[in-house]
Every structure is written in C-alpha cells, then in structure tokens.
C-alpha cells in the first residue's frame, strides 16, 4: 500500500520531520482557501501515486492567489503523464497547496527494508531532485548508505555520517541529524518498506526539510 504525498507529509509533521505548511484541496475553491491560510508564495502540487510530477507540469509555484486559481484549475482533472505513470497517465483528483520553501540545495534521502540482506538501508545523495535510479546506475558512489540491523535504531555515528555525506555545515548538521532521526522514527513506527524524500532540502535559513514524500508500507506488517 502506498499513500499520497500530503498524507505522508502529515505523518512526517506529526512525528517531527520538518515539512512546509500545507493543505490538501479537492477543488479550486479549497485551493484558494488553503493559499489564503498559508499567505504568501505557494506551490500547487498534483497528488497522484507517481513521481516525476514536476517535469510533467504537476508542480507549479504561484506568486499570488490569482495564480493559485489558474494553476489549480489547470492541474485538477488533468491526466498527468510522468515517467512513472505509464503512457495512460493518472487523473489528478486532488492537490496539495503548500508554502514555497527557499531552497538552497536539493538532496535525496531514502530508507528501504532490503530483504536480500535482512537489514534496513538508510541512504542519502547530494544528487537530489533528479531520478535516483539514474544516479544509482551512473554514479553509484554518489549514494552513501548506512545499514541497520533489524533490532537496531539509527546510531549517532550513522546519522553524523549521513550529514557529512551531504556536506552539511554548522547549524545544518544539527538540523539534518534531527531530521534523519525523525525519518527513521516514522519508518519504524508505521512498518514502512520504503520511504523516499526527493528532494530533502536545505533552506536559505539552514533548515533541513522534506519537500516530497513517498511512503510504502510493508504489507506483512
Ligand atoms: P516530483 O518528484 O513528483 O517531481 P516534487 O515534490 O519532488 O515532485 O517536486 C518537484 C520539484 O518542485 C522539487 O524538486 C522542488 O524543486 C520543487 N518543489 C516542490 N515542493 C516545493 C516547495 N514546497 N517549495 C519550493 N519548491 C518546491
Ligand atoms: Mg520528488
């Protein structure tokens, strides 16, 4: 079973993973209401069970309420075709309206249950915002992994290793490590089999926050 980005972000928010303020919207009116609540620059994001929405026109930054109206109108009901939907695409029935972040850098973070080795693998890469499968194929050294035994929790030295792998500095290290622990908590608490945050970003304020969320649950859990 998998869930939408906004549902994943609700789990993140409830468990201490920093995410932008955001609300789901099922109509243009709801999108405008959400944007008013947020106030300021918003992102209008198609909610479908597939990634690659940005490139397919499913993620738009709106500078005004009027632009939220325009983008919500354009994206709701549209069939989005991304590299993950297959040629038939997926119809957008809901949106996430969220606060636009001031992005300094985009990273990738992921946790998987690797049954072939019977361990969890927590990985990060500086090559965020792009297709991680491509990175894995062309530059495998750019994905840094730590493995966790099934009975273990994320260890402090592992969290530091992940932070250093991303080149975090100063306050970013503290913020990054806190976010990694919180992500691990969510993974364990909800019996996830896969969690991907692409991108995990550093903001201009040096906070490390999750801008996307993909979560699959272990059906055997
Ligand atoms: P997908 O992976 O389906 O393309 P994302 O949620 O990763 O969708 O969004 C695509 C891109 O849009 C991100 O890499 C990021 O650059 C930008 N983006 C997404 N959410 C926000 C946000 N809240 N603020 C600013 N930029 C965003
Ligand atoms: Mg993404």
CSV table of N, CA and C in Angstrom, one decimal, residues 4-147:
chain,number,residue,atom,x,y,z
A,4,UNK,N,-0.5,9.1,-0.6
A,4,UNK,CA,-0.2,10.4,-1.3
A,4,UNK,C,0.8,11.2,-0.6
A,5,UNK,N,1.5,12.1,-1.3
A,5,UNK,CA,2.5,13.0,-0.7
A,5,UNK,C,1.9,13.7,0.5
A,6,UNK,N,0.7,14.3,0.4
A,6,UNK,CA,0.2,15.1,1.5
A,6,UNK,C,-0.1,14.2,2.8
A,7,UNK,N,-0.5,12.9,2.5
A,7,UNK,CA,-0.7,12.0,3.7
A,7,UNK,C,0.6,11.7,4.3
A,8,UNK,N,1.6,11.4,3.5
A,8,UNK,CA,3.0,11.2,4.0
A,8,UNK,C,3.5,12.3,4.8
A,9,UNK,N,3.3,13.5,4.3
A,9,UNK,CA,3.7,14.7,5.0
A,9,UNK,C,3.0,14.9,6.3
A,10,UNK,N,1.7,14.5,6.4
A,10,UNK,CA,1.0,14.6,7.7
A,10,UNK,C,1.7,13.7,8.7
A,11,UNK,N,2.1,12.5,8.2
A,11,UNK,CA,2.8,11.6,9.2
A,11,UNK,C,4.1,12.2,9.6
A,12,UNK,N,4.8,12.8,8.6
A,12,UNK,CA,6.1,13.5,8.9
A,12,UNK,C,5.8,14.6,10.0
A,13,UNK,N,4.9,15.4,9.7
A,13,UNK,CA,4.6,16.6,10.6
A,13,UNK,C,4.3,16.1,12.0
A,14,UNK,N,3.5,15.0,12.1
A,14,UNK,CA,3.1,14.5,13.4
A,14,UNK,C,4.2,13.9,14.2
A,15,UNK,N,5.3,13.6,13.5
A,15,UNK,CA,6.4,12.8,14.1
A,15,UNK,C,7.7,13.6,14.0
A,16,UNK,N,7.6,14.9,13.9
A,16,UNK,CA,8.8,15.7,14.0
A,16,UNK,C,9.7,15.9,12.8
A,17,UNK,N,9.2,15.4,11.6
A,17,UNK,CA,10.0,15.6,10.4
A,17,UNK,C,9.6,17.0,9.8
A,18,UNK,N,10.4,18.0,9.7
A,18,UNK,CA,10.0,19.3,9.2
A,18,UNK,C,9.5,19.2,7.8
A,19,UNK,N,8.3,19.8,7.6
A,19,UNK,CA,7.7,19.9,6.2
A,19,UNK,C,7.1,21.3,6.1
A,20,UNK,N,6.9,21.8,4.9
A,20,UNK,CA,6.3,23.1,4.8
A,20,UNK,C,4.8,23.0,5.2
A,21,UNK,N,4.2,24.1,5.6
A,21,UNK,CA,2.8,24.2,5.9
A,21,UNK,C,2.0,23.9,4.7
A,22,UNK,N,1.0,23.0,4.7
A,22,UNK,CA,0.3,22.7,3.5
A,22,UNK,C,-1.0,22.0,3.8
A,23,UNK,N,-1.9,22.1,2.8
A,23,UNK,CA,-3.3,21.6,3.0
A,23,UNK,C,-3.7,20.9,1.7
A,24,UNK,N,-4.4,19.8,1.8
A,24,UNK,CA,-5.0,19.2,0.6
A,24,UNK,C,-6.2,20.0,0.1
A,25,UNK,N,-6.4,19.9,-1.2
A,25,UNK,CA,-7.5,20.6,-1.8
A,25,UNK,C,-8.2,19.7,-2.9
A,26,UNK,N,-9.5,19.6,-2.9
A,26,UNK,CA,-10.2,18.8,-3.8
A,26,UNK,C,-10.9,19.7,-4.9
A,27,UNK,N,-10.8,21.0,-4.7
A,27,UNK,CA,-11.5,21.9,-5.7
A,27,UNK,C,-10.7,23.2,-5.8
A,28,UNK,N,-10.9,24.0,-6.8
A,28,UNK,CA,-10.2,25.2,-6.9
A,28,UNK,C,-10.5,26.1,-5.7
A,29,UNK,N,-11.8,26.1,-5.2
A,29,UNK,CA,-12.1,26.9,-4.0
A,29,UNK,C,-11.3,26.5,-2.8
A,30,UNK,N,-11.2,25.2,-2.6
A,30,UNK,CA,-10.4,24.7,-1.5
A,30,UNK,C,-8.9,25.1,-1.6
A,31,UNK,N,-8.4,25.1,-2.9
A,31,UNK,CA,-7.1,25.5,-3.1
A,31,UNK,C,-6.8,27.0,-2.7
A,32,UNK,N,-7.8,27.8,-3.1
A,32,UNK,CA,-7.7,29.2,-2.7
A,32,UNK,C,-7.8,29.5,-1.2
A,33,UNK,N,-8.7,28.7,-0.6
A,33,UNK,CA,-8.8,28.8,0.9
A,33,UNK,C,-7.4,28.5,1.5
A,34,UNK,N,-6.8,27.4,1.0
A,34,UNK,CA,-5.6,26.9,1.6
A,34,UNK,C,-4.5,28.0,1.4
A,35,UNK,N,-4.4,28.5,0.2
A,35,UNK,CA,-3.4,29.5,-0.1
A,35,UNK,C,-3.6,30.8,0.8
A,36,UNK,N,-4.8,31.1,1.1
A,36,UNK,CA,-5.1,32.3,2.0
A,36,UNK,C,-4.6,32.0,3.4
A,37,UNK,N,-4.8,30.7,3.8
A,37,UNK,CA,-4.3,30.4,5.1
A,37,UNK,C,-2.8,30.4,5.2
A,38,UNK,N,-2.2,30.0,4.2
A,38,UNK,CA,-0.7,30.0,4.1
A,38,UNK,C,-0.2,31.4,4.0
A,39,UNK,N,-0.8,32.2,3.1
A,39,UNK,CA,-0.4,33.5,2.9
A,39,UNK,C,1.0,33.6,2.3
A,40,UNK,N,1.2,34.3,1.2
A,40,UNK,CA,2.5,34.4,0.6
A,40,UNK,C,2.6,33.3,-0.5
A,41,UNK,N,3.8,33.1,-1.0
A,41,UNK,CA,4.1,32.2,-2.1
A,41,UNK,C,3.7,30.8,-1.8
A,42,UNK,N,3.0,30.1,-2.7
A,42,UNK,CA,2.6,28.8,-2.5
A,42,UNK,C,3.0,27.9,-3.7
A,43,UNK,N,3.0,26.6,-3.4
A,43,UNK,CA,3.2,25.6,-4.5
A,43,UNK,C,2.0,24.8,-4.7
A,44,UNK,N,1.5,24.7,-5.9
A,44,UNK,CA,0.3,23.9,-6.3
A,44,UNK,C,0.9,22.5,-6.8
A,45,UNK,N,0.6,21.4,-6.0
A,45,UNK,CA,1.1,20.1,-6.4
A,45,UNK,C,0.1,19.1,-6.6
A,46,UNK,N,0.1,18.5,-7.8
A,46,UNK,CA,-0.8,17.4,-8.1
A,46,UNK,C,-0.5,16.2,-7.2
A,47,UNK,N,-1.6,15.6,-6.7
A,47,UNK,CA,-1.4,14.4,-5.8
A,47,UNK,C,-1.8,13.2,-6.6
A,48,UNK,N,-0.8,12.4,-7.1
A,48,UNK,CA,-1.1,11.1,-7.8
A,48,UNK,C,-0.1,10.1,-7.2
A,49,UNK,N,-0.4,8.9,-7.4
A,49,UNK,CA,0.6,7.9,-6.9
A,49,UNK,C,1.7,7.6,-7.9
A,50,UNK,N,2.5,8.7,-8.2
A,50,UNK,CA,3.6,8.6,-9.1
A,50,UNK,C,4.5,9.8,-8.9
A,51,UNK,N,5.8,9.6,-9.1
A,51,UNK,CA,6.7,10.8,-9.1
A,51,UNK,C,6.9,11.3,-10.5
A,52,UNK,N,7.8,12.3,-10.6
A,52,UNK,CA,8.1,12.9,-11.9
A,52,UNK,C,7.0,14.0,-12.2
A,53,UNK,N,6.3,14.4,-11.2
A,53,UNK,CA,5.2,15.4,-11.5
A,53,UNK,C,5.7,16.7,-11.9
A,54,UNK,N,6.9,17.1,-11.3
A,54,UNK,CA,7.5,18.4,-11.6
A,54,UNK,C,7.7,18.6,-13.1
A,55,UNK,N,8.4,17.6,-13.7
A,55,UNK,CA,8.7,17.7,-15.1
A,55,UNK,C,7.5,17.7,-16.0
A,56,UNK,N,6.4,17.0,-15.5
A,56,UNK,CA,5.2,16.8,-16.3
A,56,UNK,C,4.2,18.0,-16.1
A,57,UNK,N,4.6,19.0,-15.4
A,57,UNK,CA,3.7,20.2,-15.2
A,57,UNK,C,2.8,20.1,-14.0
A,58,UNK,N,3.1,19.1,-13.1
A,58,UNK,CA,2.2,18.9,-12.0
A,58,UNK,C,2.6,19.6,-10.7
A,59,UNK,N,3.6,20.4,-10.8
A,59,UNK,CA,4.1,21.2,-9.6
A,59,UNK,C,4.4,22.6,-10.1
A,60,UNK,N,3.6,23.6,-9.6
A,60,UNK,CA,3.7,25.0,-10.0
A,60,UNK,C,3.8,25.9,-8.9
A,61,UNK,N,4.8,26.9,-9.0
A,61,UNK,CA,4.9,27.9,-7.9
A,61,UNK,C,4.0,29.1,-8.3
A,62,UNK,N,3.2,29.4,-7.3
A,62,UNK,CA,2.2,30.5,-7.6
A,62,UNK,C,2.6,31.7,-6.7
A,63,UNK,N,2.7,32.9,-7.4
A,63,UNK,CA,3.1,34.1,-6.7
A,63,UNK,C,2.0,34.9,-6.1
A,64,UNK,N,0.7,34.5,-6.4
A,64,UNK,CA,-0.4,35.2,-5.9
A,64,UNK,C,-1.6,34.3,-5.9
A,65,UNK,N,-2.7,34.7,-5.2
A,65,UNK,CA,-3.9,33.9,-5.1
A,65,UNK,C,-4.4,33.7,-6.5
A,66,UNK,N,-4.3,34.7,-7.4
A,66,UNK,CA,-4.8,34.5,-8.7
A,66,UNK,C,-4.1,33.4,-9.5
A,67,UNK,N,-2.8,33.3,-9.2
A,67,UNK,CA,-2.0,32.2,-9.9
A,67,UNK,C,-2.4,30.9,-9.3
A,68,UNK,N,-2.7,30.8,-8.0
A,68,UNK,CA,-3.2,29.6,-7.4
A,68,UNK,C,-4.4,29.1,-8.1
A,69,UNK,N,-5.3,30.1,-8.3
A,69,UNK,CA,-6.6,29.8,-9.0
A,69,UNK,C,-6.3,29.2,-10.4
A,70,UNK,N,-5.4,29.9,-11.1
A,70,UNK,CA,-5.1,29.5,-12.5
A,70,UNK,C,-4.5,28.0,-12.5
A,71,UNK,N,-3.5,27.8,-11.7
A,71,UNK,CA,-2.8,26.5,-11.7
A,71,UNK,C,-3.7,25.4,-11.1
A,72,UNK,N,-4.5,25.7,-10.1
A,72,UNK,CA,-5.4,24.7,-9.6
A,72,UNK,C,-6.4,24.3,-10.6
A,73,UNK,N,-6.9,25.2,-11.4
A,73,UNK,CA,-7.8,25.0,-12.4
A,73,UNK,C,-7.2,24.1,-13.5
A,74,UNK,N,-6.0,24.5,-13.8
A,74,UNK,CA,-5.2,23.8,-14.9
A,74,UNK,C,-4.9,22.3,-14.5
A,75,UNK,N,-4.5,22.1,-13.3
A,75,UNK,CA,-4.0,20.8,-12.9
A,75,UNK,C,-5.1,19.8,-12.5
A,76,UNK,N,-6.1,20.3,-11.7
A,76,UNK,CA,-7.2,19.5,-11.3
A,76,UNK,C,-7.9,18.9,-12.5
A,77,UNK,N,-8.1,17.5,-12.4
A,77,UNK,CA,-8.9,16.9,-13.5
A,77,UNK,C,-8.0,16.5,-14.7
A,78,UNK,N,-6.7,17.0,-14.7
A,78,UNK,CA,-5.8,16.8,-15.8
A,78,UNK,C,-5.3,15.3,-15.7
A,79,UNK,N,-5.0,14.8,-16.9
A,79,UNK,CA,-4.3,13.5,-16.9
A,79,UNK,C,-2.8,13.8,-17.0
A,80,UNK,N,-2.1,13.4,-15.9
A,80,UNK,CA,-0.6,13.7,-15.9
A,80,UNK,C,0.1,12.4,-16.4
A,81,UNK,N,1.0,12.7,-17.3
A,81,UNK,CA,1.8,11.5,-17.8
A,81,UNK,C,3.2,11.8,-17.3
A,82,UNK,N,3.8,11.0,-16.5
A,82,UNK,CA,5.1,11.1,-16.0
A,82,UNK,C,5.9,9.8,-16.3
A,83,UNK,N,7.2,9.8,-16.1
A,83,UNK,CA,7.9,8.6,-16.4
A,83,UNK,C,7.5,7.4,-15.4
A,84,UNK,N,6.7,7.7,-14.4
A,84,UNK,CA,6.3,6.6,-13.5
A,84,UNK,C,4.8,6.2,-13.7
A,85,UNK,N,4.1,6.9,-14.5
A,85,UNK,CA,2.6,6.6,-14.6
A,85,UNK,C,2.3,5.6,-15.7
A,86,UNK,N,3.3,5.4,-16.7
A,86,UNK,CA,2.9,4.7,-17.9
A,86,UNK,C,2.3,5.6,-18.8
A,87,UNK,N,2.1,5.2,-20.1
A,87,UNK,CA,1.6,6.1,-21.1
A,87,UNK,C,0.2,6.6,-20.9
A,88,UNK,N,-0.6,5.8,-20.1
A,88,UNK,CA,-2.0,6.2,-19.9
A,88,UNK,C,-2.1,7.3,-18.9
A,89,UNK,N,-1.1,7.6,-18.1
A,89,UNK,CA,-1.1,8.7,-17.2
A,89,UNK,C,-2.1,8.4,-16.0
A,90,UNK,N,-2.2,9.5,-15.1
A,90,UNK,CA,-3.1,9.4,-14.0
A,90,UNK,C,-3.9,10.7,-13.9
A,91,UNK,N,-5.2,10.5,-13.6
A,91,UNK,CA,-6.0,11.7,-13.4
A,91,UNK,C,-5.8,12.4,-12.1
A,92,UNK,N,-5.6,13.7,-12.1
A,92,UNK,CA,-5.4,14.4,-10.8
A,92,UNK,C,-6.7,14.7,-10.2
A,93,UNK,N,-7.0,14.1,-9.0
A,93,UNK,CA,-8.2,14.4,-8.3
A,93,UNK,C,-8.1,15.2,-7.1
A,94,UNK,N,-6.8,15.5,-6.7
A,94,UNK,CA,-6.6,16.3,-5.5
A,94,UNK,C,-5.2,17.0,-5.6
A,95,UNK,N,-5.1,18.1,-4.9
A,95,UNK,CA,-3.9,18.9,-4.9
A,95,UNK,C,-3.4,19.0,-3.5
A,96,UNK,N,-2.1,19.3,-3.4
A,96,UNK,CA,-1.5,19.8,-2.2
A,96,UNK,C,-1.1,21.2,-2.4
A,97,UNK,N,-1.6,22.1,-1.6
A,97,UNK,CA,-1.2,23.5,-1.6
A,97,UNK,C,-0.3,23.8,-0.5
A,98,UNK,N,1.0,24.1,-0.7
A,98,UNK,CA,1.9,24.3,0.4
A,98,UNK,C,2.8,25.5,0.2
A,99,UNK,N,3.3,25.9,1.3
A,99,UNK,CA,4.2,27.0,1.4
A,99,UNK,C,5.4,26.8,0.5
A,100,UNK,N,5.8,27.8,-0.3
A,100,UNK,CA,7.0,27.6,-1.1
A,100,UNK,C,8.2,27.8,-0.2
A,101,UNK,N,9.2,26.9,-0.3
A,101,UNK,CA,10.4,27.0,0.5
A,101,UNK,C,11.5,27.7,-0.3
A,102,UNK,N,12.4,28.3,0.5
A,102,UNK,CA,13.5,29.0,-0.1
A,102,UNK,C,14.6,27.9,-0.2
A,103,UNK,N,14.8,27.3,-1.3
A,103,UNK,CA,15.7,26.2,-1.5
A,103,UNK,C,17.1,26.6,-1.7
A,104,UNK,N,18.0,26.1,-0.9
A,104,UNK,CA,19.4,26.4,-1.1
A,104,UNK,C,20.0,25.2,-1.9
A,105,UNK,N,19.7,24.0,-1.5
A,105,UNK,CA,20.2,22.8,-2.1
A,105,UNK,C,19.2,21.6,-2.0
A,106,UNK,N,19.2,20.8,-3.0
A,106,UNK,CA,18.3,19.6,-3.0
A,106,UNK,C,19.1,18.4,-2.9
A,107,UNK,N,18.7,17.5,-2.0
A,107,UNK,CA,19.3,16.2,-1.8
A,107,UNK,C,18.3,15.1,-1.9
A,108,UNK,N,18.8,13.9,-1.9
A,108,UNK,CA,17.9,12.7,-1.8
A,108,UNK,C,18.1,12.0,-0.5
A,109,UNK,N,17.1,11.5,0.1
A,109,UNK,CA,17.2,10.6,1.3
A,109,UNK,C,16.2,9.5,1.1
A,110,UNK,N,16.6,8.3,1.5
A,110,UNK,CA,15.7,7.1,1.4
A,110,UNK,C,16.0,6.1,2.4
A,111,UNK,N,15.0,5.4,2.8
A,111,UNK,CA,15.2,4.2,3.7
A,111,UNK,C,14.4,3.0,3.1
A,112,UNK,N,15.1,1.9,3.0
A,112,UNK,CA,14.4,0.7,2.5
A,112,UNK,C,14.7,-0.5,3.4
A,113,UNK,N,13.7,-1.4,3.4
A,113,UNK,CA,14.0,-2.7,4.0
A,113,UNK,C,14.5,-3.6,2.9
A,114,UNK,N,15.8,-4.0,3.0
A,114,UNK,CA,16.4,-4.8,2.0
A,114,UNK,C,16.3,-6.2,2.4
A,115,UNK,N,15.4,-7.0,1.9
A,115,UNK,CA,15.2,-8.3,2.3
A,115,UNK,C,16.3,-9.3,1.9
A,116,UNK,N,17.1,-8.9,0.8
A,116,UNK,CA,18.2,-9.8,0.4
A,116,UNK,C,19.3,-9.8,1.4
A,117,UNK,N,19.4,-8.8,2.2
A,117,UNK,CA,20.5,-8.8,3.3
A,117,UNK,C,19.8,-8.8,4.7
A,118,UNK,N,18.5,-8.7,4.7
A,118,UNK,CA,17.8,-8.8,6.0
A,118,UNK,C,18.1,-7.6,6.9
A,119,UNK,N,18.3,-6.4,6.3
A,119,UNK,CA,18.7,-5.2,7.0
A,119,UNK,C,17.9,-4.0,6.4
A,120,UNK,N,17.9,-2.9,7.2
A,120,UNK,CA,17.4,-1.7,6.7
A,120,UNK,C,18.6,-0.9,6.1
A,121,UNK,N,18.3,-0.2,5.1
A,121,UNK,CA,19.4,0.7,4.5
A,121,UNK,C,18.9,2.1,4.4
A,122,UNK,N,19.7,3.0,5.1
A,122,UNK,CA,19.3,4.4,5.1
A,122,UNK,C,20.4,5.0,4.2
A,123,UNK,N,19.9,5.7,3.1
A,123,UNK,CA,20.8,6.3,2.1
A,123,UNK,C,20.5,7.7,1.8
A,124,UNK,N,21.6,8.4,1.5
A,124,UNK,CA,21.4,9.8,1.1
A,124,UNK,C,22.3,10.1,-0.1
A,125,UNK,N,22.0,11.2,-0.9
A,125,UNK,CA,22.8,11.6,-2.0
A,125,UNK,C,22.7,13.1,-2.2
A,126,UNK,N,23.8,13.6,-2.6
A,126,UNK,CA,23.8,15.1,-2.9
A,126,UNK,C,23.1,15.3,-4.2
A,127,UNK,N,22.9,14.2,-5.0
A,127,UNK,CA,22.2,14.4,-6.3
A,127,UNK,C,20.7,14.3,-6.1
A,128,UNK,N,20.1,15.3,-5.5
A,128,UNK,CA,18.7,15.2,-5.2
A,128,UNK,C,17.9,15.9,-6.3
A,129,UNK,N,16.6,15.7,-6.3
A,129,UNK,CA,15.7,16.4,-7.3
A,129,UNK,C,15.7,15.7,-8.6
A,130,UNK,N,16.7,14.8,-8.9
A,130,UNK,CA,16.7,14.1,-10.1
A,130,UNK,C,16.4,12.6,-9.9
A,131,UNK,N,16.3,11.9,-11.0
A,131,UNK,CA,15.9,10.4,-10.8
A,131,UNK,C,17.0,9.7,-10.2
A,132,UNK,N,16.7,9.1,-9.0
A,132,UNK,CA,17.8,8.5,-8.2
A,132,UNK,C,18.2,7.2,-8.9
A,133,UNK,N,17.3,6.6,-9.7
A,133,UNK,CA,17.7,5.3,-10.4
A,133,UNK,C,18.9,5.6,-11.4
A,134,UNK,N,18.8,6.8,-12.0
A,134,UNK,CA,19.9,7.2,-12.9
A,134,UNK,C,21.2,7.4,-12.1
A,135,UNK,N,21.1,8.0,-11.0
A,135,UNK,CA,22.3,8.3,-10.2
A,135,UNK,C,22.9,6.9,-9.8
A,136,UNK,N,22.0,6.0,-9.3
A,136,UNK,CA,22.5,4.7,-8.9
A,136,UNK,C,23.2,4.0,-10.0
A,137,UNK,N,22.8,4.2,-11.2
A,137,UNK,CA,23.4,3.5,-12.3
A,137,UNK,C,24.7,4.1,-12.8
A,138,UNK,N,24.7,5.5,-12.9
A,138,UNK,CA,25.9,6.2,-13.4
A,138,UNK,C,26.9,6.5,-12.4
A,139,UNK,N,26.4,7.0,-11.2
A,139,UNK,CA,27.4,7.4,-10.2
A,139,UNK,C,27.0,6.7,-8.8
A,140,UNK,N,27.2,5.4,-8.8
A,140,UNK,CA,26.8,4.7,-7.5
A,140,UNK,C,27.5,5.3,-6.3
A,141,UNK,N,28.7,5.8,-6.5
A,141,UNK,CA,29.5,6.3,-5.4
A,141,UNK,C,28.9,7.6,-4.8
A,142,UNK,N,27.9,8.2,-5.5
A,142,UNK,CA,27.2,9.4,-5.0
A,142,UNK,C,26.1,9.1,-4.1
A,143,UNK,N,25.8,7.8,-3.9
A,143,UNK,CA,24.8,7.4,-2.9
A,143,UNK,C,25.5,6.8,-1.7
A,144,UNK,N,25.4,7.4,-0.5
A,144,UNK,CA,26.1,7.0,0.7
A,144,UNK,C,25.0,6.2,1.5
A,145,UNK,N,25.4,5.0,1.9
A,145,UNK,CA,24.5,4.1,2.7
A,145,UNK,C,25.0,3.8,4.0
A,146,UNK,N,24.1,3.7,5.0
A,146,UNK,CA,24.4,3.0,6.3
A,146,UNK,C,23.4,1.9,6.4
A,147,UNK,N,23.8,0.8,7.0
A,147,UNK,CA,22.9,-0.3,7.2
A,147,UNK,C,22.5,-0.5,8.7
